[in-house]
Coordinates of C-alpha atoms in Angstrom, one line a residue:
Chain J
X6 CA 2.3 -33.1 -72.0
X7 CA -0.9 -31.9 -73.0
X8 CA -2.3 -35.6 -73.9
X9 CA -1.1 -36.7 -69.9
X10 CA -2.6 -33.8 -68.8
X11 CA -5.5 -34.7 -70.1
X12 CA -5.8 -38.3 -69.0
X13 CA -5.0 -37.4 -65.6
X14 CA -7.6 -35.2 -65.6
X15 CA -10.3 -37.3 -67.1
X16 CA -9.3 -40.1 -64.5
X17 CA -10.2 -37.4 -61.7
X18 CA -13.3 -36.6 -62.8
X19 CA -14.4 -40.0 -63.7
X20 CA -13.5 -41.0 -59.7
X21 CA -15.1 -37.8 -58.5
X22 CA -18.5 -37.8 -60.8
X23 CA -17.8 -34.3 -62.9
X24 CA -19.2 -33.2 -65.8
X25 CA -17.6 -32.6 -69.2
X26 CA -17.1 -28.9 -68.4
X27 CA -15.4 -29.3 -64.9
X28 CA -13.1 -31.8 -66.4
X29 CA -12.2 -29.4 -68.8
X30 CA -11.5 -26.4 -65.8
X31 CA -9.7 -29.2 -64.0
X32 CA -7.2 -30.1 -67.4
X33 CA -6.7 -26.5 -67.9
X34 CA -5.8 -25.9 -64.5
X35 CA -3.6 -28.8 -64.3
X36 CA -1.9 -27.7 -67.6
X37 CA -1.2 -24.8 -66.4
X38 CA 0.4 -26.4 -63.2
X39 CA 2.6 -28.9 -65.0
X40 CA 3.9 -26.3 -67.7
X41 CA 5.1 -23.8 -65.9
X42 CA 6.6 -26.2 -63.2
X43 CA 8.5 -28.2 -66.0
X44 CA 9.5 -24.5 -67.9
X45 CA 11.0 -23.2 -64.4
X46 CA 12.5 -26.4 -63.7
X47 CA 13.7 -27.1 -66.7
X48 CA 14.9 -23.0 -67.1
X49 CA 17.0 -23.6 -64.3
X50 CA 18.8 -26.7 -64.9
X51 CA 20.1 -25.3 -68.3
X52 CA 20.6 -22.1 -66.4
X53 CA 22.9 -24.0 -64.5
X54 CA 24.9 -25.9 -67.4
X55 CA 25.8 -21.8 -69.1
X56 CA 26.3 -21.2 -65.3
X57 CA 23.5 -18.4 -65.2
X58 CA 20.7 -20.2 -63.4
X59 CA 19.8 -16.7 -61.9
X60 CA 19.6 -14.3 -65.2
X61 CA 18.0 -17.9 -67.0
X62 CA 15.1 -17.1 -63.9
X63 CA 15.5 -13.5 -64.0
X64 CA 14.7 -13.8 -68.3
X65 CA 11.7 -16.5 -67.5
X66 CA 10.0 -14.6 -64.8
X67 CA 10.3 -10.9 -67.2
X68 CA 8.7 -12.5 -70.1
X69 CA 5.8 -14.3 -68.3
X70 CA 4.8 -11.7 -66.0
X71 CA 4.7 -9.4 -68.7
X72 CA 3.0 -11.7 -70.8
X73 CA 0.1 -12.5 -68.6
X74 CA -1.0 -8.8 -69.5
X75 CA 0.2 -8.5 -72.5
X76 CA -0.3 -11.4 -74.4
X77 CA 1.6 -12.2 -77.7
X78 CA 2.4 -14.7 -80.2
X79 CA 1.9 -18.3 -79.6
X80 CA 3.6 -21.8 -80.3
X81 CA 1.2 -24.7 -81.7
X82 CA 1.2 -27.2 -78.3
X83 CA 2.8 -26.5 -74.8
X84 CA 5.9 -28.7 -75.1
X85 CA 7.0 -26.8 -78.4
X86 CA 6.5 -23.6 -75.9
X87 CA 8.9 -25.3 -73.3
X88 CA 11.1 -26.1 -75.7
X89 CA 11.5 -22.6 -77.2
X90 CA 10.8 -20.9 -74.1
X91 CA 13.6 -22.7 -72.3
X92 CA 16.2 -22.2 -75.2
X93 CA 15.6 -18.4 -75.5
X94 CA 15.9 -18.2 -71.7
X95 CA 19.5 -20.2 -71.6
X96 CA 20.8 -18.4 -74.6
X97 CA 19.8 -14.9 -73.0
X98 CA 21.7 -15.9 -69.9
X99 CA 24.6 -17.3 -71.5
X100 CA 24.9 -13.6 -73.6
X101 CA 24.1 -11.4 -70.5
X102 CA 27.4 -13.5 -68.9
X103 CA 29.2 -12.9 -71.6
X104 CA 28.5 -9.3 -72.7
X105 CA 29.0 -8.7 -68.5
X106 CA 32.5 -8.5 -69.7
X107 CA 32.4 -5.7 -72.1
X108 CA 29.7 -4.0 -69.8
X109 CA 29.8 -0.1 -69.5
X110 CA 27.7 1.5 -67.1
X111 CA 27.3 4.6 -69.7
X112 CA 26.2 2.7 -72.4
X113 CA 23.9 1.3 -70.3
X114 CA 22.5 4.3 -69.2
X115 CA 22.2 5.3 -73.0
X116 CA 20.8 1.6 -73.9
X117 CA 18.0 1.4 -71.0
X118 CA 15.9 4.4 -71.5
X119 CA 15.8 3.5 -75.3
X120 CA 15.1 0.2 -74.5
X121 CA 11.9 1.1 -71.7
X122 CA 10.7 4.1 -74.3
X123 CA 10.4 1.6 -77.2
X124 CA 8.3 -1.2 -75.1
X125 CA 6.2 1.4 -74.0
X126 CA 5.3 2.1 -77.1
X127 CA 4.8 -1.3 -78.3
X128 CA 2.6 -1.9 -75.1
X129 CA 0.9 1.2 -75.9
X130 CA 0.1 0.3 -79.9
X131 CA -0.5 -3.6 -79.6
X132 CA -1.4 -4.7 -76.2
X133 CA -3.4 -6.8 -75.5
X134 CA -2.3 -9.4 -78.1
X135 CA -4.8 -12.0 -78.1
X136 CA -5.1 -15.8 -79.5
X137 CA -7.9 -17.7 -80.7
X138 CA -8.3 -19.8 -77.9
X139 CA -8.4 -16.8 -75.7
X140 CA -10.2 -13.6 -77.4
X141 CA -10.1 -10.7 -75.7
X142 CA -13.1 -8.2 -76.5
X143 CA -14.2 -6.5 -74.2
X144 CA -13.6 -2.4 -73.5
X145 CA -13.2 -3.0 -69.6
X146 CA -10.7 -5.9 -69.8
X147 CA -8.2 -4.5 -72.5
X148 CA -7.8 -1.6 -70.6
X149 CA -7.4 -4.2 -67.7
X150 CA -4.8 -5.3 -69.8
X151 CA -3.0 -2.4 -70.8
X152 CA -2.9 -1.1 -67.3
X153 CA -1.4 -4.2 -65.9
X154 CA 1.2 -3.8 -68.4
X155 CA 2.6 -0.4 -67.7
X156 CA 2.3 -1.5 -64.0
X157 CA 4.8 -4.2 -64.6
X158 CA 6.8 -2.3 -67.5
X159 CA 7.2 0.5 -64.4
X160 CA 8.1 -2.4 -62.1
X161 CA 11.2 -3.5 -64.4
X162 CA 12.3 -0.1 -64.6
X163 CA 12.0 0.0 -60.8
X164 CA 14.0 -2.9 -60.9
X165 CA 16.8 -1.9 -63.7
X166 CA 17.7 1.4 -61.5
X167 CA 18.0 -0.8 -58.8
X168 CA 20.8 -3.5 -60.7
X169 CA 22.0 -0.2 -62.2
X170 CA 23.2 1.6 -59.0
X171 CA 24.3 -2.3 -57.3
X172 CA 27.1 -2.7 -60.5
X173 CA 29.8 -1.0 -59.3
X174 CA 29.1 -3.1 -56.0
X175 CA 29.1 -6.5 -57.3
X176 CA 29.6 -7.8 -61.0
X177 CA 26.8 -10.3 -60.6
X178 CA 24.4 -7.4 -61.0
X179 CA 25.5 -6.2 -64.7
X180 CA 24.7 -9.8 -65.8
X181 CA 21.2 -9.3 -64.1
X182 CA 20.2 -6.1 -65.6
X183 CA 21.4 -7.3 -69.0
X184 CA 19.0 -10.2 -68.8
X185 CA 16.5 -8.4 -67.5
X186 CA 16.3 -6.1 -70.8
X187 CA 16.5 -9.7 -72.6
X188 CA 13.9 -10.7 -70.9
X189 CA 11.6 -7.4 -71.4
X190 CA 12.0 -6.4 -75.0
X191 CA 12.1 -9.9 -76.2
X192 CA 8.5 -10.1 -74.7
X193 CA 7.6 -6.7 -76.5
X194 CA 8.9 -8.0 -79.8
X195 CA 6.5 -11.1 -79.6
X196 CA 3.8 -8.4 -79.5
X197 CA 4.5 -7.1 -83.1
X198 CA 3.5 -8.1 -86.0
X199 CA 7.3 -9.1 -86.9
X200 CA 7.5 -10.8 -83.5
X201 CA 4.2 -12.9 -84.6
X202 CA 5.3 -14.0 -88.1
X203 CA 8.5 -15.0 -86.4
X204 CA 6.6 -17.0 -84.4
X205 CA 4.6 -18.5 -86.8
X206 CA 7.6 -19.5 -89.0
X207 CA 9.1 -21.1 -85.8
X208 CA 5.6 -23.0 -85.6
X209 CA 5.8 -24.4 -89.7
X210 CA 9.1 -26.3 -87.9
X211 CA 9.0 -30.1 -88.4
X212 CA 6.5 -31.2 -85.2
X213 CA 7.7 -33.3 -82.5
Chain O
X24 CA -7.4 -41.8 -53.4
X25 CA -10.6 -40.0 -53.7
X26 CA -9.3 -37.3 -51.1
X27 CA -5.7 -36.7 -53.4
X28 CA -7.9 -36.8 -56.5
X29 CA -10.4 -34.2 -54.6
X30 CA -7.2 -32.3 -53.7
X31 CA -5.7 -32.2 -57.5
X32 CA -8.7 -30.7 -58.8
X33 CA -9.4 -28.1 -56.3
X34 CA -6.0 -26.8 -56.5
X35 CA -6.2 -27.5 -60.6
X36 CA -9.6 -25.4 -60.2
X37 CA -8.2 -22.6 -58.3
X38 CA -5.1 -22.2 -60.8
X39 CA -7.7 -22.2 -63.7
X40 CA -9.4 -19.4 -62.7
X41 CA -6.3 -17.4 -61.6
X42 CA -5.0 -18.2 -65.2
X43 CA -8.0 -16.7 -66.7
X44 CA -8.1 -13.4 -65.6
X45 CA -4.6 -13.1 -67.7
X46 CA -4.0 -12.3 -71.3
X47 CA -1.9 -15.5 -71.7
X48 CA -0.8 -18.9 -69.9
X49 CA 2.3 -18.8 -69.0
X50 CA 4.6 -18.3 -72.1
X51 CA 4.4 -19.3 -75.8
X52 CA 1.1 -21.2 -75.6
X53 CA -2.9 -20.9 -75.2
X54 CA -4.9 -23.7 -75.0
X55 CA -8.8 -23.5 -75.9
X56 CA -10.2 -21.8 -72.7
X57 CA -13.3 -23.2 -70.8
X58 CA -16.4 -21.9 -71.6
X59 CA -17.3 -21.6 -68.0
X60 CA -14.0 -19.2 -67.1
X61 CA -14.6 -17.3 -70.3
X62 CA -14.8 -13.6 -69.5
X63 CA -13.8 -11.7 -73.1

């Protein structure tokens, strides 16, 4: 992905006359553009086969909005991140569909507050989490950071209460709040140090 | 061409620099950041 990427982006600056650097803000740019388009696309499709496109979305969009103010651990290229990206996603929607039929509004309302007291306190400890090809340093944008992340952490609660009090309405919202606490602690677990050596193990995989 | 090319990299440009206000990318993975959107 990243090698195409690339190309194309060196062909567009060639035909328009840029420099090395605004090649390299154009490939980064288009990176980002193809990557999350193929991770949604691709999200949804498999979302589709475990027939849970919707908690497959609801699971992408948790962990990446989150993520963009969080940070976290991080796989060695962009397709190994589709690959595991898309994977965790299915197999979060398949469970929430499946644990939908043992769901129990009173455990939940034991499960959520522990679940949204915990991530706090991961956001609070570790956040931001930052990578080598992105250091984060400065005073003014980690608490940038941090802020952002309560923000949304405070949204997904928002959001939880809201699929909490729809259950007894309509099934389909028990399988969304369940991935919706897949998607959000999953994200604050790739902030600890346990969630980063997972990572890194998943990373010594034979490349592809 | 020229104009789709043109096109490509203002939109590409535009996404770059919304990308780099965030901690991350998008999930797993962060390539090597521009020097010129660089703000630690």
């Amino acid at each position: 992905m990243e090698m195409l990427v690339k190309k194309l982006a060196s062909k567009i600056s060639l035909s328009l006359g840029y420099d090395a650097e605004k090649n390299a803000v154009i490939a980064y740019g288009l990176l980002a553009i193809v990557q999350t388009s193929i991770t949604i696309i691709l999200t949804f499709l498999f979302g589709l086969l475990v027939h849970a496109p919707i908690e497959a979305l609801i699971v992408c969009f948790a962990v990446s909005l989150y993520r963009k103010y969080s940070g976290g651990a991080h796989a060695y290229s962009a397709n190994f991140c589709t690959v595991i990206s898309v994977m965790y996603c299915t197999l979060a929607a398949l469970l929430s569909r499946l644990l939908m039929q043992t769901y129990s509004h009173g455990v939940m309302l034991i499960t959520i507050p522990l679940v949204y007291i915990t991530v706090f306190w991961i956001s609070y400890r570790y956040v931001p989490v930052d990578s080598p090809n992105k250091p984060i340093t400065s005073e003014a944008k980690i608490r940038r950071m941090r802020r952002g992340s309560y923000i949304i952490i405070s949204a997904y609660m928002a959001l939880q209460l809201v699929f909490l009090i729809l259950d007894s309405h309509s099934a389909e919202f028990q399988s969304y709040a369940i991935s919706l606490l897949f998607g959000v602690s999953w994200q604050a677990f790739t902030l600890t140090p346990v969630g980063g050596i997972l990572l890194d193990k998943l990373n010594s995989l034979p490349k592809f | 061409m020229k104009k789709v090319y043109g096109l490509v990299a203002a939109l590409s440009t535009i996404v770059a620099a919304l990308v780099a206000s965030s901690a991350c990318f998008f999930f797993f993975y962060q390539p090597e950041e521009p020097a010129s959107l660089r703000n630690e």
